[in-house]
PDB file of C-alpha atoms in Angstrom:
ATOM      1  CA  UNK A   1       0.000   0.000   0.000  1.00 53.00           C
ATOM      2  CA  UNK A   2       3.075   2.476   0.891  1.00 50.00           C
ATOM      3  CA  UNK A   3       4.533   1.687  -2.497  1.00 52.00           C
ATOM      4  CA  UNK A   4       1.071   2.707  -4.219  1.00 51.00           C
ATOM      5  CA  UNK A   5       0.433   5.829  -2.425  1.00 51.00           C
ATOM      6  CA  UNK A   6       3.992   6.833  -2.871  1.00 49.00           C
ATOM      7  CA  UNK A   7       3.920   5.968  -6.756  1.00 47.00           C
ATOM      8  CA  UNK A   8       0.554   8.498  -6.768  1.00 47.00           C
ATOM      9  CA  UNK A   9       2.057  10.969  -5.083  1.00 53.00           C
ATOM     10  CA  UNK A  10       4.740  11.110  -7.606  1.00 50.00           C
ATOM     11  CA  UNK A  11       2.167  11.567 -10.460  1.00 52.00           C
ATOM     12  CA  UNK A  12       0.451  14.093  -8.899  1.00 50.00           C
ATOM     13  CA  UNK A  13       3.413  16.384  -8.275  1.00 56.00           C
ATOM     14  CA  UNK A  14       4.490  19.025 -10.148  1.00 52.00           C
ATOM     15  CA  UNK A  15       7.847  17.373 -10.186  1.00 51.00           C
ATOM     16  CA  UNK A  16       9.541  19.982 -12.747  1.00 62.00           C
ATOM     17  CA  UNK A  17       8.269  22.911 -10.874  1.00 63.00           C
ATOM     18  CA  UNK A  18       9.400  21.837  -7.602  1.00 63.00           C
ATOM     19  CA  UNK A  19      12.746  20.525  -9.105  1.00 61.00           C
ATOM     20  CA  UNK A  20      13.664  23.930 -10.324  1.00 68.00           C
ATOM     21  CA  UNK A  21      12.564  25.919  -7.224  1.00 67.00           C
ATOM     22  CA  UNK A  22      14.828  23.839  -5.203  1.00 70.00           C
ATOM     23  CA  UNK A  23      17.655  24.036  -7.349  1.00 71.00           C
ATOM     24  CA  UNK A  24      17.496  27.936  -7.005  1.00 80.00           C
ATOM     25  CA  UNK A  25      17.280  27.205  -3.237  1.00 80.00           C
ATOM     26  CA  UNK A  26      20.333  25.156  -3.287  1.00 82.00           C
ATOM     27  CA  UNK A  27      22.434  27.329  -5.592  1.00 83.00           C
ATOM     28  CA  UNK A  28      21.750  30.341  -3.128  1.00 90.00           C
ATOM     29  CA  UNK A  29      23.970  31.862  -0.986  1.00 95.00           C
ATOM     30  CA  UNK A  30      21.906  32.673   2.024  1.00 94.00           C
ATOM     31  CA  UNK A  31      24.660  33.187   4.673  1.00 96.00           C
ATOM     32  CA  UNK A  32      23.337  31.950   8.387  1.00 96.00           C
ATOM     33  CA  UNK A  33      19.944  30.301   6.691  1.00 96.00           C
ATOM     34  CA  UNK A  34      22.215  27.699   4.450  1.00 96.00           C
ATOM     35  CA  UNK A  35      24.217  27.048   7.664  1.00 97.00           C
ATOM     36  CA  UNK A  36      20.675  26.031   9.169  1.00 97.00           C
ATOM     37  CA  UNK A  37      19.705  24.317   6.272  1.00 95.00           C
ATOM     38  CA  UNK A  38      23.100  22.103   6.584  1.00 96.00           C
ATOM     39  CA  UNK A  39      22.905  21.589   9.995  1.00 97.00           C
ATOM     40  CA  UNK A  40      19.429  20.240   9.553  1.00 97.00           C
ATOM     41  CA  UNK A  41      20.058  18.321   6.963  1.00 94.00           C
ATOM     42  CA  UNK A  42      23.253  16.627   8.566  1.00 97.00           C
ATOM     43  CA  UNK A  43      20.911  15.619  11.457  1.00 96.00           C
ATOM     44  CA  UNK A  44      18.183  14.137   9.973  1.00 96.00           C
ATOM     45  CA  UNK A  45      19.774  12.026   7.049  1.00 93.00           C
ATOM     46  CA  UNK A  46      23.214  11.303   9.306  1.00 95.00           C
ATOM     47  CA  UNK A  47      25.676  13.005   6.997  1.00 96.00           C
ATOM     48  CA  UNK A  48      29.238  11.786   8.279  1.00 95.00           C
ATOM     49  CA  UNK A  49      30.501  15.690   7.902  1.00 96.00           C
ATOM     50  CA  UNK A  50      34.094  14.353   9.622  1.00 96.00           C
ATOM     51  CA  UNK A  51      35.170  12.764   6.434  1.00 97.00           C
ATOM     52  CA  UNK A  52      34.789  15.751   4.198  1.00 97.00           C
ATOM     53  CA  UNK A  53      37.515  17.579   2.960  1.00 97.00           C
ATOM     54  CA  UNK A  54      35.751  21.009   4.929  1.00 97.00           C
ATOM     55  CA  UNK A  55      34.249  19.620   8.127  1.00 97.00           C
ATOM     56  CA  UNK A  56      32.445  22.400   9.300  1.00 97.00           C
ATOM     57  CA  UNK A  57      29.084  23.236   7.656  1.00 97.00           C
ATOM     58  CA  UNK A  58      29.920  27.297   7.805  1.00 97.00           C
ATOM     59  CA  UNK A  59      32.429  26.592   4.982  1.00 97.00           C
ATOM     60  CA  UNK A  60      30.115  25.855   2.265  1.00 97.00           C
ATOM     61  CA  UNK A  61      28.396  29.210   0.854  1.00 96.00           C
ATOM     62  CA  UNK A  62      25.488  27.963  -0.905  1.00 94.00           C
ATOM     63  CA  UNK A  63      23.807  24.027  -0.159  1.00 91.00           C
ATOM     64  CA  UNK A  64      25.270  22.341  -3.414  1.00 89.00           C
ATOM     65  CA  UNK A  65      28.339  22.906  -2.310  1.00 93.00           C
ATOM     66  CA  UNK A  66      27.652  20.878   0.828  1.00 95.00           C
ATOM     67  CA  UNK A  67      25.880  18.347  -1.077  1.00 90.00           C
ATOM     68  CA  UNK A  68      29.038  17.597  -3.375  1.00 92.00           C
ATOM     69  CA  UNK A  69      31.221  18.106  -1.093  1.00 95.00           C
ATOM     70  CA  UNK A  70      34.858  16.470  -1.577  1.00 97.00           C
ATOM     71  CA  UNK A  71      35.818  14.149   1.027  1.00 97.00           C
ATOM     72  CA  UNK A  72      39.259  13.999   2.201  1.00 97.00           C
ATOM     73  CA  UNK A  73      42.109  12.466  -0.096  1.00 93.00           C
ATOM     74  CA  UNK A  74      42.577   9.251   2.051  1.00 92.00           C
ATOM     75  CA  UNK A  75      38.550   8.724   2.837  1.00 97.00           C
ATOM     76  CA  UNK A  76      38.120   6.459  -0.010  1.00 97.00           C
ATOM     77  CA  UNK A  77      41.046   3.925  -1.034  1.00 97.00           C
ATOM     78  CA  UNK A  78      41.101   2.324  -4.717  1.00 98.00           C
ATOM     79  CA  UNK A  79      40.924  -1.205  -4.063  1.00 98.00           C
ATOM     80  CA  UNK A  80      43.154  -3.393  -6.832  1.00 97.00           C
ATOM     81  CA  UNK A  81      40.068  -4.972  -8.355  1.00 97.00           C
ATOM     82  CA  UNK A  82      39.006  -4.650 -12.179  1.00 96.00           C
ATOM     83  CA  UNK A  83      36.529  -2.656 -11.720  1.00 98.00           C
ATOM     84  CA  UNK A  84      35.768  -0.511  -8.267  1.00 98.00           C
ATOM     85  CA  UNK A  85      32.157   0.684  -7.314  1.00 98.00           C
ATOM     86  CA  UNK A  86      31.993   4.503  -8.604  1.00 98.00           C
ATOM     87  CA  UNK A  87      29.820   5.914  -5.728  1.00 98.00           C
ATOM     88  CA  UNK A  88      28.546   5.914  -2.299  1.00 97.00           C
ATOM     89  CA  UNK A  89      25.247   4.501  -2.505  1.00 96.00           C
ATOM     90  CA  UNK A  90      23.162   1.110  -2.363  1.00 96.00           C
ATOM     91  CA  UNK A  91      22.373  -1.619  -4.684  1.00 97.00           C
ATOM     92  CA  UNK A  92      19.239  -1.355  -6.574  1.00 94.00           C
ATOM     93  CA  UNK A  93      19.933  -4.107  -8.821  1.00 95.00           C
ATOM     94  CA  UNK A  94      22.755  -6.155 -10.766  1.00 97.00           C
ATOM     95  CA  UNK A  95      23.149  -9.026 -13.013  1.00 97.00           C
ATOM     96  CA  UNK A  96      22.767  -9.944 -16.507  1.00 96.00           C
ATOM     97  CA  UNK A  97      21.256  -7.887 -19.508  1.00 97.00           C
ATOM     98  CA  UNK A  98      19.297 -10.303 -20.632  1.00 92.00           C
ATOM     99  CA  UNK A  99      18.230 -10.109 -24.253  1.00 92.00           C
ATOM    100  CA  UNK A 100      18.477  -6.185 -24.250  1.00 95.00           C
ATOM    101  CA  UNK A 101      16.196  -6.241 -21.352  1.00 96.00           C
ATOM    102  CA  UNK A 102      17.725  -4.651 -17.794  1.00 97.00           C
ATOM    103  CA  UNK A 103      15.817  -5.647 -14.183  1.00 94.00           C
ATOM    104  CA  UNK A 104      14.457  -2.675 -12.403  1.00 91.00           C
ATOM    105  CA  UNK A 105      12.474  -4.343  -9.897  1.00 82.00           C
ATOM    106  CA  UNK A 106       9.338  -6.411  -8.493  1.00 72.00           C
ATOM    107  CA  UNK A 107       8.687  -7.795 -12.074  1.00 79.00           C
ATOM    108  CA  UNK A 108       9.477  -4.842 -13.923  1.00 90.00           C
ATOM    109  CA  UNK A 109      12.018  -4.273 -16.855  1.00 92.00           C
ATOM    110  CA  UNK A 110      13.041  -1.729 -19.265  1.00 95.00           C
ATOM    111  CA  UNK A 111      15.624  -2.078 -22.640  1.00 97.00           C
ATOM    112  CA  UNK A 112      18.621  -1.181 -22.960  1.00 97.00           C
ATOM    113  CA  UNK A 113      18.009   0.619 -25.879  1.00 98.00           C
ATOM    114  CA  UNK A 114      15.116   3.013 -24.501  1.00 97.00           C
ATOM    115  CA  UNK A 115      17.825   3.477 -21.061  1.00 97.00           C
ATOM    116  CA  UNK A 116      20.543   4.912 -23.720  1.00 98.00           C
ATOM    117  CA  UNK A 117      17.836   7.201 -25.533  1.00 97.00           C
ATOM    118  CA  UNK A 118      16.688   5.156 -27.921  1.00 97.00           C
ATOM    119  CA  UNK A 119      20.220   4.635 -29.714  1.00 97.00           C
ATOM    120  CA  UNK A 120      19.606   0.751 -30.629  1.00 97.00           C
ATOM    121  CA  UNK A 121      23.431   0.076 -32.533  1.00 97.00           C
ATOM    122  CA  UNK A 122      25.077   1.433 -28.822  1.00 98.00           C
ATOM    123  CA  UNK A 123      22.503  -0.991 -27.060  1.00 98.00           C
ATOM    124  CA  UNK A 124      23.175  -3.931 -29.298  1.00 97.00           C
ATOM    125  CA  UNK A 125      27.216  -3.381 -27.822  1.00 96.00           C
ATOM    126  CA  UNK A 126      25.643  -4.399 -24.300  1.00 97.00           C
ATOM    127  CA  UNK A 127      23.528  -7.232 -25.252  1.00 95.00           C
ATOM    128  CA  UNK A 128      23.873 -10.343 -22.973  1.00 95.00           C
ATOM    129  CA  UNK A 129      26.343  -8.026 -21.055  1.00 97.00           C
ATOM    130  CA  UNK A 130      26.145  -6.850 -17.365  1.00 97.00           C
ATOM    131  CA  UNK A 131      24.356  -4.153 -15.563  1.00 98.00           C
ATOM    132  CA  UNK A 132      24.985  -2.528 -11.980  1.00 98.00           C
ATOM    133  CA  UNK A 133      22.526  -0.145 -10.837  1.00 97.00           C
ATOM    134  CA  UNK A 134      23.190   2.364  -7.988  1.00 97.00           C
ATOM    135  CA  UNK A 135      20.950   4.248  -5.806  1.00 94.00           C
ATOM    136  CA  UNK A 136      22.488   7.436  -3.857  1.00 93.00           C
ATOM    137  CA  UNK A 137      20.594   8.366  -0.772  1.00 89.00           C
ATOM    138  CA  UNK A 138      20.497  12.137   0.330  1.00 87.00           C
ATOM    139  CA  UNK A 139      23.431  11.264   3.338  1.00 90.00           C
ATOM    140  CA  UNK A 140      25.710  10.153   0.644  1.00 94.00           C
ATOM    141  CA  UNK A 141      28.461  11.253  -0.697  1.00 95.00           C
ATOM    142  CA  UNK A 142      27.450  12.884  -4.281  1.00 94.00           C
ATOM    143  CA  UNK A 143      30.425  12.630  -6.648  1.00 96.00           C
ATOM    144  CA  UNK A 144      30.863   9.876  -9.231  1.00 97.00           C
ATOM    145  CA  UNK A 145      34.018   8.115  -9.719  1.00 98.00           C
ATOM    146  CA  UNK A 146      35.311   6.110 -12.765  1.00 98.00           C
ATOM    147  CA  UNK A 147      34.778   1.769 -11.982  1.00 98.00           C
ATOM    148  CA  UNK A 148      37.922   1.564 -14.337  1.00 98.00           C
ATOM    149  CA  UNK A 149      40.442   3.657 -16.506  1.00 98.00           C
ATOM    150  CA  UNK A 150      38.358   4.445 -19.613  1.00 98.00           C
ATOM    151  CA  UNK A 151      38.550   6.820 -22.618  1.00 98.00           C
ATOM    152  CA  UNK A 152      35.489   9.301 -23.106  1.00 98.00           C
ATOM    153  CA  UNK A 153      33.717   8.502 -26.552  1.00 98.00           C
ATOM    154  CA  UNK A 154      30.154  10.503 -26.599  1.00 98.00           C
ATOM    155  CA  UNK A 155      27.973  12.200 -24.073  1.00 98.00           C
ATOM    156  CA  UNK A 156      24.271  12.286 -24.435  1.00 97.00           C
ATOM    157  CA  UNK A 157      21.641  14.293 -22.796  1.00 95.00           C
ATOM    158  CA  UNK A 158      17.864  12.071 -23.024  1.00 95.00           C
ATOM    159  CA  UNK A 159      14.939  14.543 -21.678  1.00 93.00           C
ATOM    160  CA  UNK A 160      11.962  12.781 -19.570  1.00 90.00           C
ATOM    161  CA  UNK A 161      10.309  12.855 -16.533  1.00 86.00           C
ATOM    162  CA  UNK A 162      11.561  13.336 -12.796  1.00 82.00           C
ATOM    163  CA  UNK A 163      10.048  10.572 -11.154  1.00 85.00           C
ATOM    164  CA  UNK A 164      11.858  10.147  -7.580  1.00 82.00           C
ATOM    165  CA  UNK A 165      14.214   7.253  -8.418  1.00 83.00           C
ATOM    166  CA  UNK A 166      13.323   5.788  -4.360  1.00 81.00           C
ATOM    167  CA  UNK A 167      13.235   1.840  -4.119  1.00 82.00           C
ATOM    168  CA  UNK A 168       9.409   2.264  -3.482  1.00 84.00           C
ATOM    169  CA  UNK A 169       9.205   4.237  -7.208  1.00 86.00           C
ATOM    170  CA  UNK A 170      11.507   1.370  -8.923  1.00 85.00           C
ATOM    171  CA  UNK A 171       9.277  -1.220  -7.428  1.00 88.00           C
ATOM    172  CA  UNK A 172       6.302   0.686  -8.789  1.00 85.00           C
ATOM    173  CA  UNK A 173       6.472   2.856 -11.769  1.00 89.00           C
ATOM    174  CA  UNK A 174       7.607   0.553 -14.812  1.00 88.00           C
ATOM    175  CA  UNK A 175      10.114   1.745 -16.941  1.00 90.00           C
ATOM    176  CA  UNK A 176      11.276   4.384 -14.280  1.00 91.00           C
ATOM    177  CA  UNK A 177      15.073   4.512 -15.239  1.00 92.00           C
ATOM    178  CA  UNK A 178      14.573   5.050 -19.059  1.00 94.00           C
ATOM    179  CA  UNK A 179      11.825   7.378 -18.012  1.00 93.00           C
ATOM    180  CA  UNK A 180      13.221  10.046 -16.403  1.00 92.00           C
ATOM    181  CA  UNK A 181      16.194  12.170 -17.098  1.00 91.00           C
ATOM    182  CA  UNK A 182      19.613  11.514 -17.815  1.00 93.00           C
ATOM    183  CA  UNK A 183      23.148  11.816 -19.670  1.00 95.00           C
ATOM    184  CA  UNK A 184      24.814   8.868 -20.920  1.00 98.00           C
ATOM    185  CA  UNK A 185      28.504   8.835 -21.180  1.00 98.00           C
ATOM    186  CA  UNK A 186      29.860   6.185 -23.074  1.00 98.00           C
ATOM    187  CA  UNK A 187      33.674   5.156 -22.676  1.00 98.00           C
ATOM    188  CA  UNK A 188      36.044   2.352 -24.363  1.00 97.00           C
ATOM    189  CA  UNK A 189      38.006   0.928 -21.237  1.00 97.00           C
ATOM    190  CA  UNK A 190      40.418  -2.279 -21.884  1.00 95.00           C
ATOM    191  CA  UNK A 191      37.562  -4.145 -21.247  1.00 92.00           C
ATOM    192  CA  UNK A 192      35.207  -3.394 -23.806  1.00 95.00           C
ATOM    193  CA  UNK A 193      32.320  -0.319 -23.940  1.00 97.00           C
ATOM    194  CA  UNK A 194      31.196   0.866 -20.846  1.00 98.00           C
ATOM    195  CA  UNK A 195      28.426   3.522 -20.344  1.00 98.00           C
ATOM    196  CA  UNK A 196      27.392   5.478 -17.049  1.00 98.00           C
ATOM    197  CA  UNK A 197      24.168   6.531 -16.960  1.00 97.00           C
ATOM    198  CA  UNK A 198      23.372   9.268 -14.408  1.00 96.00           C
ATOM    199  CA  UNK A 199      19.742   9.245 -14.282  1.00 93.00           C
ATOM    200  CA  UNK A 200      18.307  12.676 -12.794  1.00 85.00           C
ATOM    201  CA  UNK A 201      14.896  12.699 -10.849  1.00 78.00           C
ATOM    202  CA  UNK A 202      12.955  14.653  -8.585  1.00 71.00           C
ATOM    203  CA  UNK A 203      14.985  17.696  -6.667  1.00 63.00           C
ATOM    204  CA  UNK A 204      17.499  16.771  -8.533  1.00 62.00           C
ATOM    205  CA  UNK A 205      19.053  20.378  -9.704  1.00 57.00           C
ATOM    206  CA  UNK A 206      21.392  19.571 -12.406  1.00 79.00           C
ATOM    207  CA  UNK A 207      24.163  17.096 -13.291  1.00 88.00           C
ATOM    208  CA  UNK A 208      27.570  17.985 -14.189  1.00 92.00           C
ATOM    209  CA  UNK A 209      30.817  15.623 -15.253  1.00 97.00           C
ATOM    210  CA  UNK A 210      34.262  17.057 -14.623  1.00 97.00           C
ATOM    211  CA  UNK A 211      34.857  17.622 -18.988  1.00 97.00           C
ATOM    212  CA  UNK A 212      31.520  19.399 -19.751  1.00 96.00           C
ATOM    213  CA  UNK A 213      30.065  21.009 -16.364  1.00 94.00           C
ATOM    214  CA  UNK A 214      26.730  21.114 -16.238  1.00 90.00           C
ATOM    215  CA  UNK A 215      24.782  19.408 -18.453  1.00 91.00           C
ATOM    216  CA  UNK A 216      21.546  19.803 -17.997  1.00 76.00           C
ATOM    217  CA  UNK A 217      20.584  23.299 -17.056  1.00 67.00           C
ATOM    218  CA  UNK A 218      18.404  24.798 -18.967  1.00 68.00           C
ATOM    219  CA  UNK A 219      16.638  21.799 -19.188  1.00 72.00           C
ATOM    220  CA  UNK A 220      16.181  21.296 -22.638  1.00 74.00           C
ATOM    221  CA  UNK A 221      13.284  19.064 -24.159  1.00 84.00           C
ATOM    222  CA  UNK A 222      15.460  17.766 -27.195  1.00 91.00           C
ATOM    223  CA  UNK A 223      18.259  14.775 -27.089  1.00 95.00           C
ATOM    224  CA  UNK A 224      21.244  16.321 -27.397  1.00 95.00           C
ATOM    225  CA  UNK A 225      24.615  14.245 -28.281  1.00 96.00           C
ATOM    226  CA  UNK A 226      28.564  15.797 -27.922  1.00 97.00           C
ATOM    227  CA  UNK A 227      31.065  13.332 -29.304  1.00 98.00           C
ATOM    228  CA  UNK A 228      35.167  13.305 -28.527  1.00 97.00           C
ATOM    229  CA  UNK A 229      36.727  11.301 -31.252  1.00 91.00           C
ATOM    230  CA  UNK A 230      38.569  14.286 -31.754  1.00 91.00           C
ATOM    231  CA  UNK A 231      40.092  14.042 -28.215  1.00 94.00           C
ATOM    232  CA  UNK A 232      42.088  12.124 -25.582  1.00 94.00           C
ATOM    233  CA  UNK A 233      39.682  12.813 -22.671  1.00 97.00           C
ATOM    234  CA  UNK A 234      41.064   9.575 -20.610  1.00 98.00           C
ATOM    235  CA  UNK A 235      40.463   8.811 -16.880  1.00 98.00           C
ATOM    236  CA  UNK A 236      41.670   6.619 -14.625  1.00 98.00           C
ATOM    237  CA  UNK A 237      40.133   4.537 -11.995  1.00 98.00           C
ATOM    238  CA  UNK A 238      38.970   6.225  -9.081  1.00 98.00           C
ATOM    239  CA  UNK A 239      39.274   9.607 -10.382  1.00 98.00           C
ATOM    240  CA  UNK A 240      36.155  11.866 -10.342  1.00 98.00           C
ATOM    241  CA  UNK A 241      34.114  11.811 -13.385  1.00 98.00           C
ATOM    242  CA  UNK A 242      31.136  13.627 -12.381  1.00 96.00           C
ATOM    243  CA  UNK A 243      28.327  14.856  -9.454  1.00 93.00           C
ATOM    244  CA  UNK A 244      25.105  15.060  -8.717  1.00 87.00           C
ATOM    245  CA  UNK A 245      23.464  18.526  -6.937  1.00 79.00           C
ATOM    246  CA  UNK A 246      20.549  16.278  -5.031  1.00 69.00           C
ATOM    247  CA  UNK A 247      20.721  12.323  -5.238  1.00 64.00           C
ATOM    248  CA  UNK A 248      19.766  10.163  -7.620  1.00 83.00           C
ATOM    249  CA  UNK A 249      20.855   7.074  -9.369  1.00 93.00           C
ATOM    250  CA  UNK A 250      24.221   6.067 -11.851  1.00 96.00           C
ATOM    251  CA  UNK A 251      23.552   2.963 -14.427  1.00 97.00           C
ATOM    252  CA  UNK A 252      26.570   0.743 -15.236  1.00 98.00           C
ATOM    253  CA  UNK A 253      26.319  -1.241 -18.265  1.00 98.00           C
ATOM    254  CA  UNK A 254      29.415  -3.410 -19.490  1.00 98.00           C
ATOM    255  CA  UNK A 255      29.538  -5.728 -22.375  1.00 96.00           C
ATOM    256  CA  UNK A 256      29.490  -9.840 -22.328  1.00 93.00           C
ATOM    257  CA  UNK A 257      33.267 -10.151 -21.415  1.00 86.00           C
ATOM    258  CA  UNK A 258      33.109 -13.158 -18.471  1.00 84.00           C
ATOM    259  CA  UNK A 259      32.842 -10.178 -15.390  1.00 94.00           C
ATOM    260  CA  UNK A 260      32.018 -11.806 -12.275  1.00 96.00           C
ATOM    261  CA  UNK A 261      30.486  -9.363  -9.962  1.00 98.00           C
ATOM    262  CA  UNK A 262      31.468  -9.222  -6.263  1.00 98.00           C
ATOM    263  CA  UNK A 263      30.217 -12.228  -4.337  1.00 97.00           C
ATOM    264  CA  UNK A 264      29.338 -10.507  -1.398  1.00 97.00           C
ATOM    265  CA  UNK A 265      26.682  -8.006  -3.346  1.00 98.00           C
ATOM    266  CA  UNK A 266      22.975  -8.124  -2.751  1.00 96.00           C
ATOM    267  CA  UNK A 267      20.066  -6.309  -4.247  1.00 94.00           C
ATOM    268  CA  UNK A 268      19.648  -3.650  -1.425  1.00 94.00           C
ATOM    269  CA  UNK A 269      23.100  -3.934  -0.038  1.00 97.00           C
ATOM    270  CA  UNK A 270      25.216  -1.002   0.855  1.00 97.00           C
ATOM    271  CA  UNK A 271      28.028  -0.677  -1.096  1.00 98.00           C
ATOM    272  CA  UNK A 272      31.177   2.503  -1.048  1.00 98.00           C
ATOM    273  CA  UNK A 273      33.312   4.251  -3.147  1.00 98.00           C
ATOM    274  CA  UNK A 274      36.342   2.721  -4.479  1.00 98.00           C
ATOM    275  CA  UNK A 275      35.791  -0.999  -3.031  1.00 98.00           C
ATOM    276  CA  UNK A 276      35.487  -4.036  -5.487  1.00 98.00           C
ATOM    277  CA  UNK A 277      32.704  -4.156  -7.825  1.00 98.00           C
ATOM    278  CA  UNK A 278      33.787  -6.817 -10.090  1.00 97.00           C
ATOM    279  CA  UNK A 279      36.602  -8.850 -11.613  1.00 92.00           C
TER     280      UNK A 279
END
């Protein structure tokens, strides 16, 4: 019944409106009232505020800057695996891409094809390939970090919807991942194509990797594609690749290449920043 209610609620709010009104909120610089605000917000989702790079929540001058925060240098070692988990966060789901089709949840899929914007050919890379999807709770830490070294190929911005990305919306609203908005970065890596897809969703203000900035604001309503065959953007494992100003959700998709996820994930597990994700 919570799942329901919470799924109607989500329809019945003016998602984009309320989006965009909090992401002038958060870009603000409201001197003692953003203090509040990140004191208030520390408390009630637990923020661990001693591992950031500036501890004290007077240093930030406007609330995205406390929400992707840096943390210090040593807060999150690169463990030796293959691939490392690129965020703080929990497991929404993993496994196999089936056929083209990706698990969200509760019964429900969506394609690969429709999660990358409708760009079949790119899909068709991932088929019978694996997927890791990543849900980042307000405490968490907000930047995203690259699973592997990996050369940038394209970027692409897909319009949609800003459903909350919650598990209680994934078990609910079919389709919800290649619903709502997000920007698909596709990279070779010695491994084969890889794409991250940062899916935005409700509150979500904007998303921004560290070659482009922000992508997303103004919010167009048209796909828009950059490509960089005409450049050597290449980044290593662990470094940052991008952020999110109010959580959300990264997709990993890899193709078929024998990677054998961590044994000790589970669907709803908790999982951190620069520990093993797969061999």
């Amino acid at each position: 019944m919570f799942d329901q209610l919470t799924a109607f609620t989500q329809i019945a709010l003016p998602k984009r409106a309320l989006t965009e009104l909090m992401g002038r909120i958060a870009r603000a610089r409201l001197g003692w009232f953003t203090t509040l605000m990140i004191r208030l917000f520390v408390r009630r989702f637990g923020v661990n505020l001693a591992e950031a790079l500036l501890p004290d929540a007077t240093s930030y001058a406007c609330f995205n800057d406390f929400f992707a925060r840096a943390l210090q240098p040593d807060a999150r070692p690169i463990d030796g695996a293959g691939y490392v988990c690129p965020v703080d966060g929990r497991i929404s789901q993993f496994g196999a891409i089936a056929d083209g089709q990706i698990y969200q949840a509760k019964g429900h899929h969506f394609t690969a094809t429709a999660l990358l914007g409708g760009d079949a050919q790119l899909a068709a890379r991932f088929n019978n390939g694996s997927f890791a999807n990543l849900y980042l709770s307000p405490k968490d830490y907000h930047r995203l970090h690259m699973p592997c070294d990996g050369r940038l190929i394209s970027m692409t911005y897909v319009p949609g919807a800003l459903y909350s990305v919650s598990p209680a919306c994934a078990r609910t609203i079919p389709g919800l991942f290649a619903r709502n908005e997000r920007v698909v970065c596709v990279f070779e890596t010695d491994h084969g194509p890889m794409a991250m897809v940062l899916v935005g969703a409700t509150i979500v203000g904007s998303v921004a990797t560290v070659w482009h900035g922000l992508v997303n604001a103004p919010r167009p309503n048209t796909l828009r594609m950059w490509t960089y065959d005409d450049q050597s953007i290449v980044l290593r494992k662990g470094e940052e690749m991008g952020r999110f100003l109010l959580g959300s959700t990264v997709i990993l998709l890899f193709e078929k290449n024998g990677l054998q996820f961590n044994p000790a994930w589970r669907a709803a597990g908790p999982v951190r920043l620069g520990t093993m994700l797969a061999q």
